[in-house]
Amino acid sequence: MSAFKNQYINTNEWTRPGIKNNGVRKLVVHYTANPGAPAANHYRYFGETLPAQNRKLSKKQQTYASAHIFVDRTEAICIIPLNEVAYHANDVQQIVNGKPYRGVAALKPNANFLSVGVELCIEKNGTFDPDTVARAEQVCAELCKMFKLDPINDIVRHYDITHKICPAPWVSRSQGFTDFKARVKKRMAGTVVTVPVVSNPNVTHTDTGRFIKNTVVAKDGLVLRTQRSAASSMVLTLPNGTIVKYQLGSTVNGWGYVEYTNSKGQTFHGYVNVSYIKSDNELKSGGQKKTASSKPKTTEKSKFSLPAGIFKVTSPLTRGESVKQIQTALAALHYYPDKSAKNFGIDGAYGLKTANAVKRFQSMYGLPQDGIYGPKTKAKLESLLK
Ligand SMILES: [Zn+2]
């Protein structure tokens, strides 16, 4: 049985040009950069949303993008036939000696004509779920057999070709990618492999004090972070009610150190705002007194403020700071009103381009694609920018 299903999008100029490729020399792995959005949402985005918008834009404003296979925790969908070109790996990130940087010689002159693009979906916290990684390994093992490729040499990152920071988790930590290729090789040999969870290398806590059990009580879920600061990176988000272990005496300025073990037996560490975990007597005596500044409402608040109410294309256009806030939040998630324009088209006017960015965002996150900013779109933006 194949590790992926074929569910092809219709041919169109921008995402599936229908051009035959020149054979497959490498597999190129990517990450989707859309936190929490599964494979099916990318099928819809590249199959419908992006082509529909491009049809209404001038040539200069149109976006060309796609990949062959999208992988998430539960499935892998091949949206473009493997003998056709997808637009995934021939972008220009760096110019070296007057030419675009090309770190993989075998993919010159155009990587899109010589490779298959495999995209791994990311979780809400920006990481790869172990199940997504395991499925991507199965997909790549199957593709390596199909195209007679050697996983160690013939699976490359988008980063290796153009220096784009993609897939970000394996650019910041290349060992993760090295391990991935080794497991693909094992899978090809029929060996059963499991994907280990690697604790976040940015968490540098060294104290080995005693841990005690506590219960998460936050209404929005507990965020494990790499540092004692709401501005630091997320390790993991845990739902309300999850049991975590708190390390006695680890609280400094309202941030304590916890350990969490999931149902698969994988253990994670990180710092949490201690007002999010239930205070029993030991925690109370071991932790510092809470101050106003350590309240979750303050520390967990998004850096992005978003307006209430409804915003849509009006005549004359709605303008102002509120529109700018909406545009800034969209741009922070890579849904630019106008990628090629100055300041990405953040101009404080709710025009067609802003409505289009809202539509693309809504498409990716399963909301009705009306291009109208309202409570649901606001809530989804806020949840991603927390
Ligand atoms: Zn990429």
Short mmCIF file of N, CA and C in Angstrom, two decimals, residues 117-220:
data_model
loop_
_atom_site.label_atom_id
_atom_site.label_comp_id
_atom_site.label_asym_id
_atom_site.label_seq_id
_atom_site.Cartn_x
_atom_site.Cartn_y
_atom_site.Cartn_z
N GLY A 117 8.88 17.59 -4.68
CA GLY A 117 8.80 18.37 -3.43
C GLY A 117 7.86 17.73 -2.43
N VAL A 118 8.38 17.47 -1.22
CA VAL A 118 7.59 16.88 -0.14
C VAL A 118 7.50 17.89 1.00
N GLU A 119 6.28 18.27 1.34
CA GLU A 119 6.06 19.28 2.38
C GLU A 119 5.56 18.63 3.66
N LEU A 120 6.23 18.90 4.78
CA LEU A 120 5.76 18.44 6.08
C LEU A 120 4.95 19.55 6.75
N CYS A 121 3.73 19.22 7.17
CA CYS A 121 2.91 20.19 7.88
C CYS A 121 3.47 20.39 9.28
N ILE A 122 3.27 21.58 9.83
CA ILE A 122 3.75 21.85 11.19
C ILE A 122 2.58 22.01 12.14
N GLU A 123 2.84 21.72 13.41
CA GLU A 123 1.83 21.87 14.45
C GLU A 123 1.69 23.34 14.82
N LYS A 124 0.71 23.61 15.66
CA LYS A 124 0.43 24.98 16.05
C LYS A 124 1.65 25.65 16.69
N ASN A 125 2.49 24.86 17.35
CA ASN A 125 3.66 25.44 18.01
C ASN A 125 4.89 25.49 17.09
N GLY A 126 4.69 25.19 15.82
CA GLY A 126 5.80 25.33 14.88
C GLY A 126 6.70 24.12 14.75
N THR A 127 6.37 23.02 15.45
CA THR A 127 7.23 21.83 15.39
C THR A 127 6.61 20.77 14.47
N PHE A 128 7.40 19.75 14.14
CA PHE A 128 6.89 18.58 13.44
C PHE A 128 6.40 17.57 14.47
N ASP A 129 5.18 17.07 14.30
CA ASP A 129 4.72 15.98 15.15
C ASP A 129 5.48 14.71 14.75
N PRO A 130 5.85 13.85 15.73
CA PRO A 130 6.56 12.60 15.39
C PRO A 130 5.80 11.75 14.36
N ASP A 131 4.46 11.78 14.40
CA ASP A 131 3.68 11.01 13.43
C ASP A 131 3.83 11.59 12.02
N THR A 132 3.93 12.90 11.92
CA THR A 132 4.14 13.53 10.61
C THR A 132 5.51 13.14 10.06
N VAL A 133 6.51 13.16 10.93
CA VAL A 133 7.87 12.79 10.51
C VAL A 133 7.90 11.33 10.07
N ALA A 134 7.25 10.46 10.85
CA ALA A 134 7.24 9.03 10.52
C ALA A 134 6.58 8.80 9.15
N ARG A 135 5.46 9.52 8.91
CA ARG A 135 4.76 9.36 7.62
C ARG A 135 5.63 9.90 6.48
N ALA A 136 6.31 11.00 6.71
CA ALA A 136 7.20 11.57 5.69
C ALA A 136 8.33 10.60 5.37
N GLU A 137 8.79 9.87 6.38
CA GLU A 137 9.83 8.86 6.14
C GLU A 137 9.31 7.76 5.23
N GLN A 138 8.07 7.33 5.50
CA GLN A 138 7.47 6.28 4.65
C GLN A 138 7.32 6.78 3.22
N VAL A 139 6.86 8.02 3.09
CA VAL A 139 6.68 8.60 1.75
C VAL A 139 8.03 8.65 1.02
N CYS A 140 9.05 9.13 1.71
CA CYS A 140 10.37 9.28 1.06
C CYS A 140 10.99 7.92 0.76
N ALA A 141 10.77 6.93 1.64
CA ALA A 141 11.29 5.59 1.37
C ALA A 141 10.66 5.05 0.09
N GLU A 142 9.36 5.25 -0.04
CA GLU A 142 8.64 4.78 -1.24
C GLU A 142 9.14 5.51 -2.50
N LEU A 143 9.34 6.81 -2.39
CA LEU A 143 9.80 7.59 -3.54
C LEU A 143 11.24 7.22 -3.93
N CYS A 144 12.08 6.96 -2.92
CA CYS A 144 13.47 6.58 -3.22
C CYS A 144 13.50 5.26 -3.98
N LYS A 145 12.63 4.34 -3.60
CA LYS A 145 12.56 3.07 -4.33
C LYS A 145 12.05 3.31 -5.75
N MET A 146 11.02 4.12 -5.86
CA MET A 146 10.38 4.40 -7.15
C MET A 146 11.38 5.02 -8.13
N PHE A 147 12.18 5.96 -7.65
CA PHE A 147 13.09 6.70 -8.56
C PHE A 147 14.55 6.25 -8.42
N LYS A 148 14.75 5.14 -7.71
CA LYS A 148 16.10 4.59 -7.53
C LYS A 148 17.06 5.64 -6.96
N LEU A 149 16.67 6.19 -5.83
CA LEU A 149 17.48 7.22 -5.18
C LEU A 149 18.07 6.69 -3.88
N ASP A 150 19.19 7.28 -3.49
CA ASP A 150 19.84 6.93 -2.23
C ASP A 150 19.43 7.99 -1.19
N PRO A 151 18.73 7.57 -0.13
CA PRO A 151 18.18 8.58 0.79
C PRO A 151 19.24 9.51 1.39
N ILE A 152 20.41 8.98 1.67
CA ILE A 152 21.43 9.81 2.34
C ILE A 152 21.90 10.96 1.42
N ASN A 153 22.06 10.66 0.15
CA ASN A 153 22.58 11.68 -0.77
C ASN A 153 21.51 12.39 -1.59
N ASP A 154 20.38 11.73 -1.76
CA ASP A 154 19.39 12.25 -2.71
C ASP A 154 18.16 12.88 -2.07
N ILE A 155 18.12 12.94 -0.75
CA ILE A 155 17.08 13.75 -0.11
C ILE A 155 17.77 15.03 0.36
N VAL A 156 17.27 16.16 -0.10
CA VAL A 156 17.89 17.44 0.27
C VAL A 156 16.81 18.37 0.84
N ARG A 157 17.29 19.36 1.56
CA ARG A 157 16.36 20.37 2.07
C ARG A 157 16.24 21.51 1.06
N HIS A 158 15.12 22.15 1.06
CA HIS A 158 14.96 23.36 0.26
C HIS A 158 16.15 24.31 0.54
N TYR A 159 16.52 24.41 1.81
CA TYR A 159 17.63 25.25 2.24
C TYR A 159 18.92 24.92 1.50
N ASP A 160 19.16 23.65 1.27
CA ASP A 160 20.41 23.24 0.62
C ASP A 160 20.50 23.80 -0.81
N ILE A 161 19.35 23.98 -1.44
CA ILE A 161 19.34 24.45 -2.83
C ILE A 161 19.44 25.97 -2.92
N THR A 162 18.56 26.66 -2.19
CA THR A 162 18.49 28.12 -2.38
C THR A 162 18.82 28.94 -1.12
N HIS A 163 19.06 28.26 0.01
CA HIS A 163 19.27 28.91 1.31
C HIS A 163 18.00 29.52 1.90
N LYS A 164 16.85 29.16 1.39
CA LYS A 164 15.62 29.56 2.07
C LYS A 164 15.56 28.81 3.40
N ILE A 165 15.08 29.48 4.46
CA ILE A 165 15.01 28.82 5.77
C ILE A 165 13.83 27.85 5.75
N CYS A 166 14.05 26.71 5.14
CA CYS A 166 13.00 25.71 4.92
C CYS A 166 13.65 24.35 4.71
N PRO A 167 13.20 23.31 5.43
CA PRO A 167 12.23 23.32 6.53
C PRO A 167 12.85 23.87 7.81
N ALA A 168 12.25 24.93 8.37
CA ALA A 168 12.87 25.66 9.49
C ALA A 168 13.33 24.76 10.64
N PRO A 169 12.52 23.75 11.07
CA PRO A 169 12.99 22.94 12.20
C PRO A 169 14.30 22.19 11.89
N TRP A 170 14.54 21.90 10.60
CA TRP A 170 15.75 21.16 10.24
C TRP A 170 16.83 22.07 9.65
N VAL A 171 16.58 23.38 9.65
CA VAL A 171 17.65 24.31 9.33
C VAL A 171 18.28 24.75 10.65
N SER A 172 17.41 25.03 11.64
CA SER A 172 17.94 25.42 12.96
C SER A 172 18.65 24.24 13.62
N ARG A 173 18.25 23.02 13.27
CA ARG A 173 18.87 21.83 13.86
C ARG A 173 19.04 20.79 12.77
N SER A 174 20.19 20.83 12.10
CA SER A 174 20.37 19.97 10.93
C SER A 174 20.49 18.49 11.31
N GLN A 175 20.83 18.20 12.58
CA GLN A 175 20.91 16.81 13.02
C GLN A 175 19.55 16.12 12.83
N GLY A 176 18.48 16.88 13.03
CA GLY A 176 17.14 16.33 12.84
C GLY A 176 16.95 15.81 11.43
N PHE A 177 17.51 16.52 10.46
CA PHE A 177 17.41 16.11 9.06
C PHE A 177 18.32 14.91 8.77
N THR A 178 19.51 14.94 9.34
CA THR A 178 20.44 13.81 9.19
C THR A 178 19.81 12.52 9.72
N ASP A 179 19.19 12.63 10.90
CA ASP A 179 18.53 11.47 11.50
C ASP A 179 17.36 11.00 10.63
N PHE A 180 16.64 11.96 10.07
CA PHE A 180 15.49 11.64 9.21
C PHE A 180 15.94 10.77 8.03
N LYS A 181 17.01 11.18 7.36
CA LYS A 181 17.50 10.42 6.19
C LYS A 181 17.94 9.01 6.60
N ALA A 182 18.57 8.92 7.76
CA ALA A 182 19.03 7.60 8.23
C ALA A 182 17.84 6.68 8.47
N ARG A 183 16.75 7.24 9.00
CA ARG A 183 15.57 6.41 9.25
C ARG A 183 14.86 6.03 7.95
N VAL A 184 14.91 6.92 6.95
CA VAL A 184 14.34 6.57 5.63
C VAL A 184 15.09 5.36 5.09
N LYS A 185 16.41 5.38 5.23
CA LYS A 185 17.22 4.27 4.74
C LYS A 185 16.85 2.97 5.44
N LYS A 186 16.67 3.05 6.76
CA LYS A 186 16.27 1.86 7.53
C LYS A 186 14.91 1.35 7.07
N ARG A 187 14.00 2.26 6.83
CA ARG A 187 12.66 1.86 6.38
C ARG A 187 12.73 1.14 5.03
N MET A 188 13.62 1.62 4.14
CA MET A 188 13.76 0.98 2.84
C MET A 188 14.24 -0.45 2.98
N ALA A 189 15.02 -0.69 4.05
CA ALA A 189 15.52 -2.05 4.30
C ALA A 189 14.49 -2.88 5.07
N GLY A 190 13.33 -2.27 5.35
CA GLY A 190 12.27 -3.02 6.03
C GLY A 190 12.39 -3.01 7.54
N THR A 191 13.29 -2.20 8.07
CA THR A 191 13.46 -2.14 9.52
C THR A 191 12.37 -1.26 10.13
N VAL A 192 11.82 -1.72 11.26
CA VAL A 192 10.82 -0.91 11.95
C VAL A 192 11.56 0.16 12.76
N VAL A 193 11.19 1.41 12.54
CA VAL A 193 11.87 2.49 13.28
C VAL A 193 10.83 3.38 13.97
N THR A 194 11.23 3.94 15.08
CA THR A 194 10.37 4.92 15.75
C THR A 194 11.07 6.27 15.72
N VAL A 195 10.29 7.31 15.74
CA VAL A 195 10.85 8.65 15.69
C VAL A 195 11.01 9.18 17.11
N PRO A 196 12.23 9.38 17.57
CA PRO A 196 12.40 9.88 18.93
C PRO A 196 12.06 11.37 19.00
N VAL A 197 11.54 11.78 20.13
CA VAL A 197 11.34 13.22 20.32
C VAL A 197 12.63 13.78 20.90
N VAL A 198 13.14 14.77 20.24
CA VAL A 198 14.37 15.39 20.72
C VAL A 198 13.97 16.61 21.51
N SER A 199 14.42 16.66 22.77
CA SER A 199 14.03 17.82 23.56
C SER A 199 14.63 19.07 22.93
N ASN A 200 13.93 20.15 23.09
CA ASN A 200 14.32 21.39 22.43
C ASN A 200 15.72 21.83 22.87
N PRO A 201 16.66 21.96 21.93
CA PRO A 201 18.04 22.31 22.30
C PRO A 201 18.16 23.71 22.89
N ASN A 202 17.11 24.52 22.72
CA ASN A 202 17.18 25.88 23.25
C ASN A 202 16.88 25.95 24.74
N VAL A 203 16.34 24.83 25.28
CA VAL A 203 16.10 24.80 26.72
C VAL A 203 17.39 24.36 27.39
N THR A 204 17.98 25.26 28.18
CA THR A 204 19.33 24.97 28.71
C THR A 204 19.32 24.74 30.22
N HIS A 205 18.17 24.45 30.76
CA HIS A 205 18.02 24.24 32.21
C HIS A 205 18.89 23.07 32.68
N THR A 206 19.67 23.28 33.73
CA THR A 206 20.58 22.21 34.17
C THR A 206 20.30 21.72 35.59
N ASP A 207 19.47 22.47 36.33
CA ASP A 207 19.15 22.08 37.71
C ASP A 207 18.38 20.76 37.71
N THR A 208 18.76 19.81 38.58
CA THR A 208 18.08 18.51 38.58
C THR A 208 17.35 18.29 39.89
N GLY A 209 16.59 19.27 40.34
CA GLY A 209 15.82 19.14 41.59
C GLY A 209 14.65 18.20 41.46
N ARG A 210 13.95 17.98 42.56
CA ARG A 210 12.83 17.04 42.60
C ARG A 210 11.58 17.63 41.91
N PHE A 211 10.88 16.75 41.17
CA PHE A 211 9.66 17.19 40.50
C PHE A 211 8.42 16.73 41.27
N ILE A 212 7.38 17.56 41.28
CA ILE A 212 6.12 17.15 41.87
C ILE A 212 5.00 17.31 40.85
N LYS A 213 3.93 16.55 41.04
CA LYS A 213 2.82 16.58 40.08
C LYS A 213 1.93 17.81 40.30
N ASN A 214 1.50 18.40 39.21
CA ASN A 214 0.54 19.49 39.27
C ASN A 214 -0.42 19.36 38.12
N THR A 215 -1.49 20.13 38.18
CA THR A 215 -2.46 20.09 37.10
C THR A 215 -2.51 21.43 36.40
N VAL A 216 -2.57 21.38 35.09
CA VAL A 216 -2.72 22.61 34.33
C VAL A 216 -4.12 23.16 34.54
N VAL A 217 -4.23 24.41 34.84
CA VAL A 217 -5.56 24.98 35.04
C VAL A 217 -5.87 26.15 34.11
N ALA A 218 -4.96 26.47 33.24
CA ALA A 218 -5.18 27.63 32.36
C ALA A 218 -6.37 27.38 31.44
N LYS A 219 -7.10 28.43 31.14
CA LYS A 219 -8.27 28.26 30.28
C LYS A 219 -7.87 28.07 28.82
N ASP A 220 -6.75 28.62 28.42
CA ASP A 220 -6.36 28.53 27.01
C ASP A 220 -5.26 27.52 26.76
#
